[in-house]
């Protein structure tokens, strides 16, 4: 039993630039596209499989401490994480697909194991869609 959510966004930038902004610079940029999240990398080295990031999620009003571990890191293709916000576990995965030399589709997927389809997904889906729009705006204005 789990809930799965997915949103996509086309960004007018090459896949390598989008991946760099999203994955390599994740700790710096994630709070910019999702202002409810604070991140701090606690493991050494560049982001890759095994990287551990401390999270503070204030989406519900009361801050929830948690962690994010990178479990998949395939340059210019995918980044996967296991997130623990308090007692809630989420599995996140973002894929990067070149539409053309200067256009990339990112697809953000979230799985919530242990949740069932009866839960109201509208809040989380709206936040994912907002993040996708913010990522597009930031990358296209800066990169």
Coordinates of C-alpha atoms in Angstrom, one line a residue:
X1 CA 0.0 0.0 0.0
X2 CA 1.5 3.4 -1.1
X3 CA 0.6 6.6 -2.7
X4 CA 2.4 7.8 -5.8
X5 CA 2.4 11.4 -7.1
X6 CA 4.1 12.8 -10.3
X7 CA 4.5 16.1 -12.0
X8 CA 6.5 17.1 -15.1
X9 CA 7.9 20.4 -16.3
X10 CA 9.6 21.4 -19.6
X11 CA 12.6 23.7 -19.0
X12 CA 14.1 25.7 -21.8
X13 CA 17.7 24.7 -21.0
X14 CA 20.0 21.8 -21.9
X15 CA 19.8 18.7 -19.8
X16 CA 23.3 19.1 -18.3
X17 CA 22.5 22.6 -17.1
X18 CA 19.2 21.5 -15.5
X19 CA 20.8 18.5 -13.9
X20 CA 23.6 20.6 -12.5
X21 CA 21.2 23.2 -11.0
X22 CA 18.9 20.5 -9.6
X23 CA 21.2 17.8 -8.4
X24 CA 24.8 19.1 -8.0
X25 CA 23.5 22.3 -6.4
X26 CA 20.6 20.6 -4.6
X27 CA 21.3 21.8 -1.1
X28 CA 21.7 25.4 -2.2
X29 CA 18.8 25.5 -4.7
X30 CA 16.0 23.3 -3.1
X31 CA 15.1 25.9 -0.5
X32 CA 14.8 28.5 -3.3
X33 CA 12.2 26.6 -5.2
X34 CA 10.5 25.2 -2.1
X35 CA 10.6 27.9 0.7
X36 CA 9.1 25.4 3.3
X37 CA 12.4 23.4 3.3
X38 CA 15.8 24.1 4.9
X39 CA 18.7 21.8 4.0
X40 CA 22.2 21.2 5.3
X41 CA 24.5 18.6 3.8
X42 CA 26.0 16.6 6.7
X43 CA 28.2 14.1 4.7
X44 CA 31.4 15.1 3.0
X45 CA 32.1 15.5 -0.6
X46 CA 30.0 16.3 -3.7
X47 CA 26.4 15.1 -3.9
X48 CA 26.1 11.5 -5.0
X49 CA 24.9 8.1 -3.8
X50 CA 25.3 8.0 -0.1
X51 CA 25.1 11.8 0.5
X52 CA 23.1 12.6 3.7
X53 CA 21.3 15.9 4.0
X54 CA 19.5 17.2 7.2
X55 CA 16.1 18.6 6.4
X56 CA 13.7 21.0 8.3
X57 CA 10.3 21.0 6.8
X58 CA 7.9 23.7 7.9
X59 CA 5.2 22.9 5.3
X60 CA 2.6 22.0 8.0
X61 CA 3.3 25.0 10.2
X62 CA 5.2 23.2 12.9
X63 CA 8.8 22.4 11.7
X64 CA 9.6 18.8 11.3
X65 CA 13.3 17.6 11.4
X66 CA 14.3 14.9 9.0
X67 CA 16.9 13.6 6.7
X68 CA 17.3 13.0 3.0
X69 CA 19.7 10.3 1.6
X70 CA 20.7 10.2 -2.0
X71 CA 20.2 6.6 -3.2
X72 CA 20.4 7.2 -7.0
X73 CA 22.6 9.6 -8.9
X74 CA 22.9 9.2 -12.6
X75 CA 24.3 12.3 -14.2
X76 CA 21.9 14.0 -16.6
X77 CA 19.4 11.2 -16.1
X78 CA 18.1 10.7 -12.6
X79 CA 18.4 11.5 -8.9
X80 CA 16.6 9.5 -6.2
X81 CA 16.3 10.1 -2.5
X82 CA 14.8 8.5 0.6
X83 CA 13.4 11.2 2.8
X84 CA 12.4 10.9 6.5
X85 CA 10.4 13.9 7.8
X86 CA 9.8 12.8 11.4
X87 CA 8.0 9.4 11.2
X88 CA 7.0 9.9 7.5
X89 CA 9.1 8.2 4.8
X90 CA 9.0 9.4 1.2
X91 CA 10.9 8.1 -1.8
X92 CA 11.6 10.9 -4.3
X93 CA 13.0 10.5 -7.8
X94 CA 13.5 13.1 -10.5
X95 CA 14.3 12.2 -14.1
X96 CA 15.8 14.4 -16.7
X97 CA 15.1 13.9 -20.4
X98 CA 16.5 16.0 -23.2
X99 CA 13.6 17.0 -25.5
X100 CA 16.1 18.9 -27.8
X101 CA 19.5 20.4 -27.4
X102 CA 18.1 23.3 -25.4
X103 CA 14.9 21.8 -23.7
X104 CA 14.7 19.3 -20.9
X105 CA 11.7 17.6 -19.3
X106 CA 12.0 17.0 -15.6
X107 CA 9.6 14.5 -13.9
X108 CA 9.3 14.7 -10.2
X109 CA 7.9 11.5 -8.6
X110 CA 7.1 10.9 -4.9
X111 CA 6.1 7.7 -3.3
X112 CA 4.7 7.5 0.2
X113 CA 4.9 3.9 1.5
X114 CA 2.4 3.1 4.1
X115 CA -0.1 5.7 2.9
X116 CA -3.3 4.6 1.1
X117 CA -5.1 6.1 -1.9
X118 CA -7.8 7.5 0.4
X119 CA -5.6 10.3 1.7
X120 CA -6.1 13.8 0.3
X121 CA -3.2 14.3 -2.2
X122 CA -4.2 17.7 -3.4
X123 CA -2.0 19.7 -1.0
X124 CA 1.2 17.7 -1.8
X125 CA 0.4 17.7 -5.5
X126 CA -0.1 21.5 -5.5
X127 CA 3.3 21.9 -3.7
X128 CA 5.0 19.6 -6.2
X129 CA 3.5 21.6 -9.1
X130 CA 4.6 24.9 -7.5
X131 CA 8.1 23.5 -7.1
X132 CA 8.2 22.5 -10.8
X133 CA 7.1 26.0 -11.8
X134 CA 9.7 27.6 -9.5
X135 CA 12.5 25.3 -10.8
X136 CA 11.6 26.3 -14.4
X137 CA 11.6 30.0 -13.5
X138 CA 14.8 29.9 -11.6
X139 CA 16.8 27.9 -14.2
X140 CA 15.5 29.9 -17.1
X141 CA 16.3 33.2 -15.5
X142 CA 19.7 32.3 -14.1
X143 CA 21.3 29.5 -16.2

